[in-house]
Amino acid sequence: MLGTSRLGIGIIGAGRVGPVIGAALAGAGHALVGVTAGADSDRVEAVLPGVPVLEPAEIARRSQLVVIAVPADQLAGLVAGLAEMDAWQMGQLVLHTDPAQGVGILAPAAAQGAIPLAVHPAIAFTGTSIDLRTLNGAFAAVTAPAPVLPIAQALAVELGCEPVVVAEEDRAAYAEAIATATEFSRSIVAQSTSLLARAGVDNPGAYLFSLMHSTIDHALAEAGAGAATGSGAGDLGTTTIDE
């Protein structure tokens, strides 16, 4: 557990990411203070049974660690809005999960004494308990001021991830790498399954499963070898996932 402390954790964002992060940290021994309301209350209840549903400002005022997992276009406004309500607390931890942002976006909270952290687990979240298994052995990009970087790293470990430090100025490149990998993969799978279906192959997804996994494994192995030998193709990977 994080040192020897048991934190009271609040989750702002009830989409696919926030509740899973909360469940993982609860599994590491922390207490859940509350979660904000979401469109799929049944799914959130299944992941976080019995956790109170609270307003964002109430979560900020009650929690020692606030996890913010909201859409990217809502993050800045949410942080600033809670600052205008004087909701942030001196010494509390505030962690967001947006891959494209470091801790600068949390400046309004930091100005009120909160400790800013950015932790992005590099998995495709489903919003279900399946993600708890996927987190184990995954990597997480962590960004934080140097004095509190070990806290961000420890929280990543408690999620089950291996922390990889990404500098504030490198978060945009990191996010581009993540978006390229995920969006390209989805597009290729959709195109390939459509072509196989037109060719008369039953269950094209199952047909592609082993092929896609083996191809990706080989590509990642080659990328890792390139990074180790200093070839240009590995430069971005060593900044994000391969460290």
C-alpha positions as a Python dict, from the first residue, in 0.01 Angstrom:
ca = {
    (1, 'M'): (0, 0, 0),
    (2, 'L'): (107, 364, -45),
    (3, 'G'): (357, 389, 238),
    (4, 'T'): (150, 288, 539),
    (5, 'S'): (-138, 529, 477),
    (6, 'R'): (-493, 441, 391),
    (7, 'L'): (-637, 720, 180),
    (8, 'G'): (-996, 830, 142),
    (9, 'I'): (-1044, 832, -234),
    (10, 'G'): (-1310, 1010, -437),
    (11, 'I'): (-1378, 944, -805),
    (12, 'I'): (-1493, 1224, -1035),
    (13, 'G'): (-1603, 1061, -1359),
    (14, 'A'): (-1826, 755, -1385),
    (15, 'G'): (-1736, 646, -1737),
    (16, 'R'): (-1523, 345, -1823),
    (17, 'V'): (-1208, 460, -1641),
    (18, 'G'): (-1292, 621, -1308),
    (19, 'P'): (-1483, 338, -1138),
    (20, 'V'): (-1219, 83, -1238),
    (21, 'I'): (-940, 301, -1099),
    (22, 'G'): (-1141, 331, -778),
    (23, 'A'): (-1195, -44, -756),
    (24, 'A'): (-825, -112, -811),
    (25, 'L'): (-721, 132, -539),
    (26, 'A'): (-984, -7, -304),
    (27, 'G'): (-834, -349, -369),
    (28, 'A'): (-499, -207, -257),
    (29, 'G'): (-651, -115, 79),
    (30, 'H'): (-779, 238, 36),
    (31, 'A'): (-1128, 359, 127),
    (32, 'L'): (-1371, 498, -131),
    (33, 'V'): (-1544, 820, -27),
    (34, 'G'): (-1772, 854, -326),
    (35, 'V'): (-1817, 860, -702),
    (36, 'T'): (-2000, 1105, -923),
    (37, 'A'): (-2317, 1006, -1106),
    (38, 'G'): (-2292, 853, -1452),
    (39, 'A'): (-2517, 752, -1738),
    (40, 'D'): (-2478, 380, -1660),
    (41, 'S'): (-2545, 356, -1288),
    (42, 'D'): (-2587, -22, -1298),
    (43, 'R'): (-2237, -72, -1439),
    (44, 'V'): (-2085, 167, -1184),
    (45, 'E'): (-2267, -12, -901),
    (46, 'A'): (-2134, -346, -1026),
    (47, 'V'): (-1776, -216, -1015),
    (48, 'L'): (-1813, -6, -699),
    (49, 'P'): (-2091, -167, -496),
    (50, 'G'): (-2229, 52, -219),
    (51, 'V'): (-2007, 354, -289),
    (52, 'P'): (-2203, 679, -231),
    (53, 'V'): (-2290, 894, -532),
    (54, 'L'): (-2183, 1253, -460),
    (55, 'E'): (-2144, 1583, -639),
    (56, 'P'): (-1792, 1669, -764),
    (57, 'A'): (-1746, 1951, -512),
    (58, 'E'): (-1844, 1724, -224),
    (59, 'I'): (-1598, 1461, -341),
    (60, 'A'): (-1320, 1721, -360),
    (61, 'R'): (-1395, 1849, -10),
    (62, 'R'): (-1411, 1503, 151),
    (63, 'S'): (-1128, 1312, -21),
    (64, 'Q'): (-759, 1280, 49),
    (65, 'L'): (-707, 1163, -309),
    (66, 'V'): (-933, 1282, -590),
    (67, 'V'): (-918, 1080, -911),
    (68, 'I'): (-1046, 1277, -1212),
    (69, 'A'): (-1139, 1061, -1509),
    (70, 'V'): (-1352, 1278, -1735),
    (71, 'P'): (-1342, 1345, -2111),
    (72, 'A'): (-1044, 1554, -2217),
    (73, 'D'): (-1256, 1852, -2316),
    (74, 'Q'): (-1409, 1869, -1968),
    (75, 'L'): (-1095, 1841, -1756),
    (76, 'A'): (-975, 2202, -1750),
    (77, 'G'): (-1320, 2347, -1685),
    (78, 'L'): (-1389, 2099, -1406),
    (79, 'V'): (-1063, 2172, -1224),
    (80, 'A'): (-1108, 2547, -1258),
    (81, 'G'): (-1474, 2533, -1159),
    (82, 'L'): (-1398, 2344, -838),
    (83, 'A'): (-1126, 2597, -760),
    (84, 'E'): (-1379, 2878, -793),
    (85, 'M'): (-1591, 2691, -536),
    (86, 'D'): (-1286, 2661, -304),
    (87, 'A'): (-1337, 2285, -312),
    (88, 'W'): (-972, 2182, -334),
    (89, 'Q'): (-799, 2107, -4),
    (90, 'M'): (-449, 2186, 117),
    (91, 'G'): (-229, 1876, 92),
    (92, 'Q'): (-480, 1651, -84),
    (93, 'L'): (-370, 1451, -388),
    (94, 'V'): (-540, 1527, -720),
    (95, 'L'): (-480, 1277, -999),
    (96, 'H'): (-610, 1287, -1355),
    (97, 'T'): (-593, 1013, -1619),
    (98, 'D'): (-583, 1212, -1946),
    (99, 'P'): (-290, 1083, -2158),
    (100, 'A'): (-234, 1419, -2329),
    (101, 'Q'): (-197, 1631, -2015),
    (102, 'G'): (67, 1657, -1749),
    (103, 'V'): (14, 1838, -1421),
    (104, 'G'): (-11, 2188, -1566),
    (105, 'I'): (-383, 2148, -1624),
    (106, 'L'): (-423, 2094, -1247),
    (107, 'A'): (-275, 2438, -1169),
    (108, 'P'): (-602, 2578, -1022),
    (109, 'A'): (-608, 2292, -771),
    (110, 'A'): (-236, 2328, -697),
    (111, 'A'): (-287, 2699, -632),
    (112, 'Q'): (-518, 2601, -345),
    (113, 'G'): (-260, 2364, -198),
    (114, 'A'): (-347, 2035, -369),
    (115, 'I'): (-72, 1804, -496),
    (116, 'P'): (-104, 1745, -873),
    (117, 'L'): (-42, 1404, -1030),
    (118, 'A'): (-102, 1264, -1380),
    (119, 'V'): (-130, 886, -1420),
    (120, 'H'): (-249, 721, -1741),
    (121, 'P'): (-277, 339, -1741),
    (122, 'A'): (-206, 223, -2096),
    (123, 'I'): (-497, -16, -2145),
    (124, 'A'): (-823, -4, -2338),
    (125, 'F'): (-1082, 22, -2061),
    (126, 'T'): (-1413, -162, -2086),
    (127, 'G'): (-1551, -14, -1764),
    (128, 'T'): (-1599, -358, -1608),
    (129, 'S'): (-1414, -573, -1357),
    (130, 'I'): (-1230, -735, -1650),
    (131, 'D'): (-1009, -425, -1650),
    (132, 'L'): (-877, -507, -1304),
    (133, 'R'): (-703, -813, -1450),
    (134, 'T'): (-581, -617, -1752),
    (135, 'L'): (-423, -352, -1529),
    (136, 'N'): (-198, -612, -1373),
    (137, 'G'): (121, -611, -1575),
    (138, 'A'): (25, -306, -1780),
    (139, 'F'): (227, 16, -1795),
    (140, 'A'): (119, 358, -1671),
    (141, 'A'): (259, 696, -1774),
    (142, 'V'): (323, 911, -1467),
    (143, 'T'): (397, 1283, -1452),
    (144, 'A'): (435, 1485, -1133),
    (145, 'P'): (656, 1748, -971),
    (146, 'A'): (986, 1587, -871),
    (147, 'P'): (924, 1593, -492),
    (148, 'V'): (599, 1397, -528),
    (149, 'L'): (687, 1179, -826),
    (150, 'P'): (733, 875, -598),
    (151, 'I'): (369, 915, -489),
    (152, 'A'): (248, 900, -849),
    (153, 'Q'): (469, 598, -912),
    (154, 'A'): (341, 424, -599),
    (155, 'L'): (-20, 481, -702),
    (156, 'A'): (53, 332, -1045),
    (157, 'V'): (201, 26, -874),
    (158, 'E'): (-107, -4, -655),
    (159, 'L'): (-317, -12, -971),
    (160, 'G'): (-111, -314, -1075),
    (161, 'C'): (91, -121, -1335),
    (162, 'E'): (456, -58, -1396),
    (163, 'P'): (511, 320, -1383),
    (164, 'V'): (694, 492, -1667),
    (165, 'V'): (792, 855, -1614),
    (166, 'V'): (684, 1087, -1898),
    (167, 'A'): (798, 1449, -1878),
    (168, 'E'): (541, 1728, -1887),
    (169, 'E'): (660, 1846, -2228),
    (170, 'D'): (638, 1491, -2370),
    (171, 'R'): (275, 1421, -2280),
    (172, 'A'): (145, 1538, -2619),
    (173, 'A'): (378, 1298, -2803),
    (174, 'Y'): (282, 1021, -2562),
    (175, 'A'): (-88, 1080, -2625),
    (176, 'E'): (-32, 1078, -3000),
    (177, 'A'): (143, 743, -2973),
    (178, 'I'): (-143, 596, -2768),
    (179, 'A'): (-409, 735, -3002),
    (180, 'T'): (-225, 608, -3310),
    (181, 'A'): (-195, 258, -3168),
    (182, 'T'): (-556, 229, -3052),
    (183, 'E'): (-733, 403, -3340),
    (184, 'F'): (-525, 235, -3609),
    (185, 'S'): (-576, -107, -3450),
    (186, 'R'): (-954, -62, -3435),
    (187, 'S'): (-966, 61, -3793),
    (188, 'I'): (-758, -227, -3928),
    (189, 'V'): (-958, -489, -3740),
    (190, 'A'): (-1287, -343, -3865),
    (191, 'Q'): (-1163, -334, -4224),
    (192, 'S'): (-1017, -684, -4210),
    (193, 'T'): (-1324, -845, -4054),
    (194, 'S'): (-1544, -677, -4314),
    (195, 'L'): (-1332, -813, -4599),
    (196, 'L'): (-1328, -1163, -4451),
    (197, 'A'): (-1705, -1158, -4409),
    (198, 'R'): (-1741, -1060, -4775),
    (199, 'A'): (-1509, -1350, -4861),
    (200, 'G'): (-1749, -1587, -4686),
    (201, 'V'): (-1545, -1649, -4370),
    (202, 'D'): (-1768, -1726, -4072),
    (203, 'N'): (-1683, -1547, -3747),
    (204, 'P'): (-1404, -1331, -3895),
    (205, 'G'): (-1313, -1189, -3554),
    (206, 'A'): (-1219, -1532, -3424),
    (207, 'Y'): (-1038, -1606, -3749),
    (208, 'L'): (-816, -1299, -3703),
    (209, 'F'): (-753, -1343, -3331),
    (210, 'S'): (-432, -1547, -3343),
    (211, 'L'): (-305, -1370, -3652),
    (212, 'M'): (-346, -1023, -3502),
    (213, 'H'): (-194, -1120, -3168),
    (214, 'S'): (109, -1287, -3324),
    (215, 'T'): (161, -998, -3567),
    (216, 'I'): (145, -740, -3287),
    (217, 'D'): (377, -948, -3068),
    (218, 'H'): (633, -966, -3349),
    (219, 'A'): (603, -593, -3424),
    (220, 'L'): (651, -502, -3058),
    (221, 'A'): (951, -732, -3030),
    (222, 'E'): (1107, -568, -3335),
    (223, 'A'): (1031, -220, -3198),
    (224, 'G'): (1194, -314, -2868),
    (225, 'A'): (1504, -440, -3046),
    (226, 'G'): (1520, -117, -3247),
    (227, 'A'): (1499, 93, -2932),
    (228, 'A'): (1773, -111, -2767),
    (229, 'T'): (2007, -57, -3061),
    (230, 'G'): (1923, 311, -3090),
    (231, 'S'): (1735, 307, -3423),
    (232, 'G'): (1506, 604, -3479),
    (233, 'A'): (1185, 397, -3481),
    (234, 'G'): (1226, 322, -3113),
    (235, 'D'): (1270, 678, -2988),
    (236, 'L'): (905, 749, -2908),
    (237, 'G'): (853, 406, -2756),
    (238, 'T'): (1136, 451, -2510),
    (239, 'T'): (976, 777, -2395),
    (240, 'T'): (644, 613, -2321),
    (241, 'I'): (604, 242, -2279),
    (242, 'D'): (936, 66, -2325),
    (243, 'E'): (1125, 229, -2036),
}
